[in-house]
XYZ file of C-alpha atoms in Angstrom:
313
model
C 12.050 -20.122 15.907
C 8.612 -19.748 14.302
C 5.892 -17.255 15.185
C 2.288 -17.343 13.934
C 0.393 -14.117 13.188
C -2.951 -13.326 11.544
C -1.750 -10.252 9.664
C 1.889 -9.576 8.834
C 2.855 -6.218 7.325
C 6.218 -6.025 5.566
C 7.555 -2.460 5.368
C 6.590 0.804 6.967
C 5.881 4.212 5.426
C 2.391 5.636 4.782
C 1.096 2.383 3.245
C 2.397 0.054 5.941
C 1.425 2.207 8.912
C -2.042 2.943 7.514
C -2.598 -0.754 6.897
C -1.507 -1.340 10.486
C -3.951 1.253 11.870
C -6.888 -0.317 10.035
C -5.824 -3.890 10.761
C -5.320 -3.154 14.450
C -8.715 -1.487 14.751
C -10.245 -4.580 13.144
C -8.645 -6.732 15.867
C -6.296 -8.498 13.461
C -3.358 -8.091 15.900
C -1.018 -6.985 13.096
C 2.748 -7.322 13.326
C 4.688 -4.809 11.233
C 8.346 -5.190 10.334
C 9.807 -1.793 9.524
C 12.414 -2.858 6.989
C 15.729 -1.205 6.166
C 14.305 2.322 6.229
C 11.803 2.722 9.091
C 9.174 5.197 7.952
C 10.012 4.665 4.298
C 11.145 7.188 1.684
C 9.217 9.996 3.335
C 11.808 10.163 6.107
C 14.256 11.562 3.544
C 11.881 14.445 2.772
C 12.495 17.565 4.809
C 9.087 19.234 4.513
C 5.721 17.699 3.618
C 3.147 20.334 2.720
C 0.672 18.420 0.563
C -0.721 15.898 3.045
C -4.170 16.913 4.376
C -4.369 17.643 8.083
C -0.999 19.393 8.375
C -1.810 23.001 7.407
C 1.579 24.288 8.562
C 3.486 21.440 6.939
C 5.521 18.801 8.758
C 8.798 16.989 8.259
C 8.584 13.533 6.757
C 10.184 12.001 9.848
C 7.716 13.657 12.233
C 4.793 12.628 10.080
C 5.890 8.995 10.016
C 6.408 9.098 13.784
C 2.771 10.208 14.090
C 1.628 7.346 11.838
C 3.672 4.861 13.854
C 2.322 6.088 17.214
C -1.242 5.829 15.922
C -0.647 2.267 14.702
C 0.880 1.272 18.039
C -1.903 2.953 19.994
C -4.416 0.521 18.528
C -2.280 -2.513 19.174
C 0.093 -2.949 16.246
C 3.352 -4.624 17.190
C 6.042 -2.653 15.354
C 9.329 -4.549 15.115
C 12.755 -3.691 13.759
C 13.717 -6.189 11.103
C 13.807 -6.883 7.383
C 12.112 -9.636 5.421
C 14.859 -11.561 3.625
C 12.887 -14.386 1.984
C 9.313 -15.567 1.558
C 7.417 -18.740 0.716
C 3.897 -18.014 -0.471
C 3.306 -21.528 -1.814
C 1.873 -22.711 1.499
C -0.847 -21.606 3.902
C -0.027 -20.022 6.231
C 2.524 -17.971 4.291
C 6.111 -18.089 5.498
C 8.282 -14.992 5.792
C 11.857 -15.097 7.067
C 13.123 -12.061 8.975
C 16.838 -11.163 8.929
C 17.662 -14.674 7.643
C 16.738 -16.096 11.049
C 13.196 -15.902 12.382
C 10.363 -17.493 10.378
C 6.922 -15.903 10.630
C 3.850 -17.895 9.635
C 1.108 -15.495 8.558
C -2.507 -16.039 7.551
C -2.364 -12.794 5.551
C 0.557 -10.689 4.345
C 0.479 -7.027 3.352
C 3.518 -5.959 1.323
C 4.431 -2.276 1.597
C 8.154 -2.340 0.873
C 8.024 0.719 -1.410
C 10.243 1.726 -4.295
C 13.636 3.401 -4.287
C 14.475 6.306 -6.568
C 17.401 5.713 -8.896
C 20.288 8.146 -8.430
C 23.271 9.012 -10.570
C 25.656 7.879 -7.867
C 27.580 11.129 -7.434
C 28.539 12.047 -3.839
C 26.843 15.457 -4.063
C 23.424 13.793 -4.308
C 23.903 12.654 -0.713
C 25.597 15.878 0.391
C 22.666 18.011 -0.772
C 19.851 15.596 0.081
C 16.964 17.733 1.323
C 18.973 20.848 0.398
C 18.143 21.074 -3.282
C 18.264 17.447 -4.443
C 14.934 15.687 -4.919
C 13.509 12.664 -6.706
C 9.906 13.907 -6.651
C 8.800 17.083 -8.435
C 5.210 16.723 -7.236
C 6.434 16.507 -3.639
C 9.004 19.302 -3.664
C 8.334 21.510 -6.688
C 6.376 24.016 -4.606
C 9.597 25.074 -2.858
C 11.063 26.241 -6.192
C 8.476 28.766 -7.271
C 10.087 31.419 -9.480
C 13.469 29.686 -9.188
C 15.674 27.787 -11.623
C 15.778 24.007 -11.512
C 17.240 21.112 -13.473
C 15.695 17.728 -14.244
C 17.935 14.766 -15.067
C 16.554 12.252 -17.541
C 15.184 11.914 -21.042
C 12.177 9.624 -20.693
C 8.481 10.205 -20.102
C 8.988 10.687 -16.373
C 11.603 13.389 -16.909
C 9.377 15.184 -19.410
C 6.420 14.998 -17.042
C 8.509 16.321 -14.147
C 9.949 19.132 -16.275
C 6.487 20.121 -17.504
C 5.107 20.090 -13.972
C 8.018 22.174 -12.664
C 7.650 24.684 -15.510
C 4.320 25.686 -13.953
C 6.171 26.712 -10.797
C 9.787 27.547 -11.621
C 11.000 30.437 -13.746
C 13.278 28.141 -15.777
C 13.769 24.393 -16.130
C 16.858 22.719 -17.590
C 16.592 19.135 -18.774
C 19.940 17.359 -18.545
C 19.910 14.567 -21.139
C 23.002 12.413 -21.687
C 21.957 11.290 -25.170
C 21.388 13.414 -28.275
C 17.662 12.677 -28.186
C 14.762 12.151 -25.792
C 13.499 8.628 -25.093
C 10.051 9.927 -24.204
C 6.893 9.352 -26.220
C 6.364 11.792 -29.075
C 3.554 13.653 -27.328
C 5.776 14.269 -24.287
C 8.707 15.313 -26.475
C 6.508 17.832 -28.281
C 5.265 19.195 -24.985
C 8.707 19.992 -23.582
C 10.109 21.191 -26.921
C 7.327 23.770 -27.216
C 7.567 24.938 -23.614
C 9.420 28.289 -23.502
C 10.481 27.717 -19.887
C 12.251 24.423 -20.624
C 15.763 24.279 -22.079
C 17.039 20.825 -23.045
C 20.768 20.233 -22.675
C 21.417 17.250 -24.938
C 24.624 15.185 -24.586
C 25.281 16.510 -21.099
C 26.331 14.520 -18.030
C 26.326 15.745 -14.440
C 29.735 15.748 -12.746
C 28.666 17.326 -9.461
C 26.763 20.046 -7.660
C 27.953 23.126 -5.824
C 26.650 25.629 -3.270
C 27.267 26.841 0.273
C 24.024 26.115 2.153
C 22.270 24.180 -0.572
C 22.378 23.618 -4.296
C 23.422 26.744 -6.212
C 24.556 25.119 -9.427
C 25.690 22.022 -11.288
C 28.963 21.068 -12.926
C 28.209 19.438 -16.288
C 30.246 18.031 -19.137
C 29.056 18.222 -22.727
C 29.898 15.384 -25.149
C 31.865 13.444 -22.548
C 34.809 11.518 -23.983
C 34.641 13.214 -27.370
C 37.335 15.421 -28.927
C 35.170 18.495 -28.381
C 34.311 17.639 -24.747
C 33.411 20.809 -22.836
C 32.879 21.567 -19.128
C 29.767 23.636 -18.427
C 28.399 25.128 -15.197
C 24.746 26.094 -14.790
C 23.181 28.051 -11.946
C 20.231 26.234 -10.397
C 18.363 26.166 -7.097
C 17.022 22.626 -7.361
C 18.218 19.346 -8.885
C 15.551 16.740 -9.661
C 16.292 13.098 -10.468
C 13.862 11.588 -12.983
C 15.679 8.466 -14.136
C 13.219 6.013 -12.655
C 12.482 4.023 -9.524
C 13.347 0.490 -8.485
C 10.509 -1.301 -6.643
C 11.743 -3.182 -3.598
C 10.428 -6.538 -4.773
C 13.509 -8.708 -5.213
C 12.533 -11.199 -2.497
C 9.085 -11.684 -4.087
C 10.364 -12.636 -7.535
C 9.077 -16.064 -8.511
C 6.425 -15.789 -5.799
C 4.144 -13.045 -7.164
C 3.193 -11.715 -10.581
C 4.966 -8.467 -11.473
C 5.101 -6.108 -14.426
C 8.156 -5.617 -16.628
C 9.633 -3.073 -14.197
C 9.238 -5.321 -11.170
C 6.178 -3.667 -9.619
C 3.739 -6.122 -8.037
C 0.560 -6.380 -10.092
C -2.737 -6.092 -8.233
C -6.327 -6.784 -9.218
C -7.800 -3.293 -9.360
C -9.673 -1.935 -7.477
C -8.523 -4.371 -4.784
C -4.994 -4.865 -3.481
C -5.117 -8.605 -4.262
C -1.876 -10.007 -5.658
C -1.618 -13.231 -7.668
C -1.497 -15.214 -4.393
C -4.597 -15.483 -2.224
C -4.129 -13.832 1.151
C -1.224 -11.644 0.002
C -1.812 -7.945 -0.666
C 0.353 -5.102 -1.990
C 0.050 -1.460 -0.980
C 1.907 1.744 -1.724
C 4.757 2.391 -4.132
C 5.657 -1.294 -4.429
C 2.575 -1.627 -6.650
C 2.385 1.951 -7.971
C 4.705 3.225 -10.686
C 2.403 6.148 -11.515
C 1.482 8.319 -8.526
C 4.014 7.575 -5.755
C 2.497 9.974 -3.230
C 2.134 9.581 0.539
C -1.628 10.009 0.369
C -2.154 7.486 -2.437
C 0.048 5.014 -0.559
C -1.968 5.532 2.617
C -5.167 4.908 0.648
C -3.942 1.562 -0.649
C -2.743 0.653 2.849
C -6.307 1.147 4.064
C -7.657 -1.003 1.230
C -5.109 -3.759 1.890
C -6.119 -3.995 5.549
C -9.805 -4.193 4.616
C -9.012 -6.863 2.001
C -7.047 -8.851 4.597
C -9.817 -8.561 7.208
C -12.432 -9.835 4.751
C -10.212 -12.746 3.743
C -9.672 -13.768 7.384
C -13.387 -13.479 8.094
C -14.399 -15.517 5.042
C -11.917 -18.267 5.925
C -12.666 -18.216 9.697
C -9.034 -17.463 10.525
């Protein structure tokens, strides 16, 4: 079964829904497939306080429900389903949904996001939204004058630790190696920060706490003769070991950087294939915020509308 659409949006979240709002208002009759996580990563965030227009804050799920309703109000067809393969070598583009239905699209907006990398310990799931976070900029505000830990030893971890040190009373960096992988300038920054304590050669075994994270079980020099179990008291546990862009199905179809993020032609959202656009975290390894994703969703819809107009589609 094949369906033809003018504007196909793959993935939801702030980028996808914003693209849908703009595309629908431009009479592009967009069809949006929500993907594996309807609403995107934001639905795993308990409280969003840094998005303009919500002075009292709002849960990520409620906010994405608002975005979705607004997109549907203007005529977006929102469908459950996941893109499983694509063929961008032809016009119209071909996108297969759930290994069954083939969609032919004059334009495609990709907003499949990026997934934070986790350690894989069960407590990360147990305390999700209760002290475990993968975004210091999003959630750091909740840990003012508290003690937090950041896992990781690269630039991202150093940036997150530095950011959190402006809010928290103390920041531990849990680093499994005996050195930081970060650039020298970032290493110097955290080393000189009196609020940051780096725990080299430490691995996280688990977390503990009654109604949220109260501490972490660590092991120092794991597997060595002088291996030692260590507990630290913390209120928040931040993952900073990287993100994985959800771009596997686009490999070989679009140009990407070394980490797998789709490359776009700034300031547009143009990808390496004409008529295909990328918005949100799938093309952003730097900011990863709801508002920046929404902004690129807007730009992608405008880019798609201009393409359709120029080609009389």
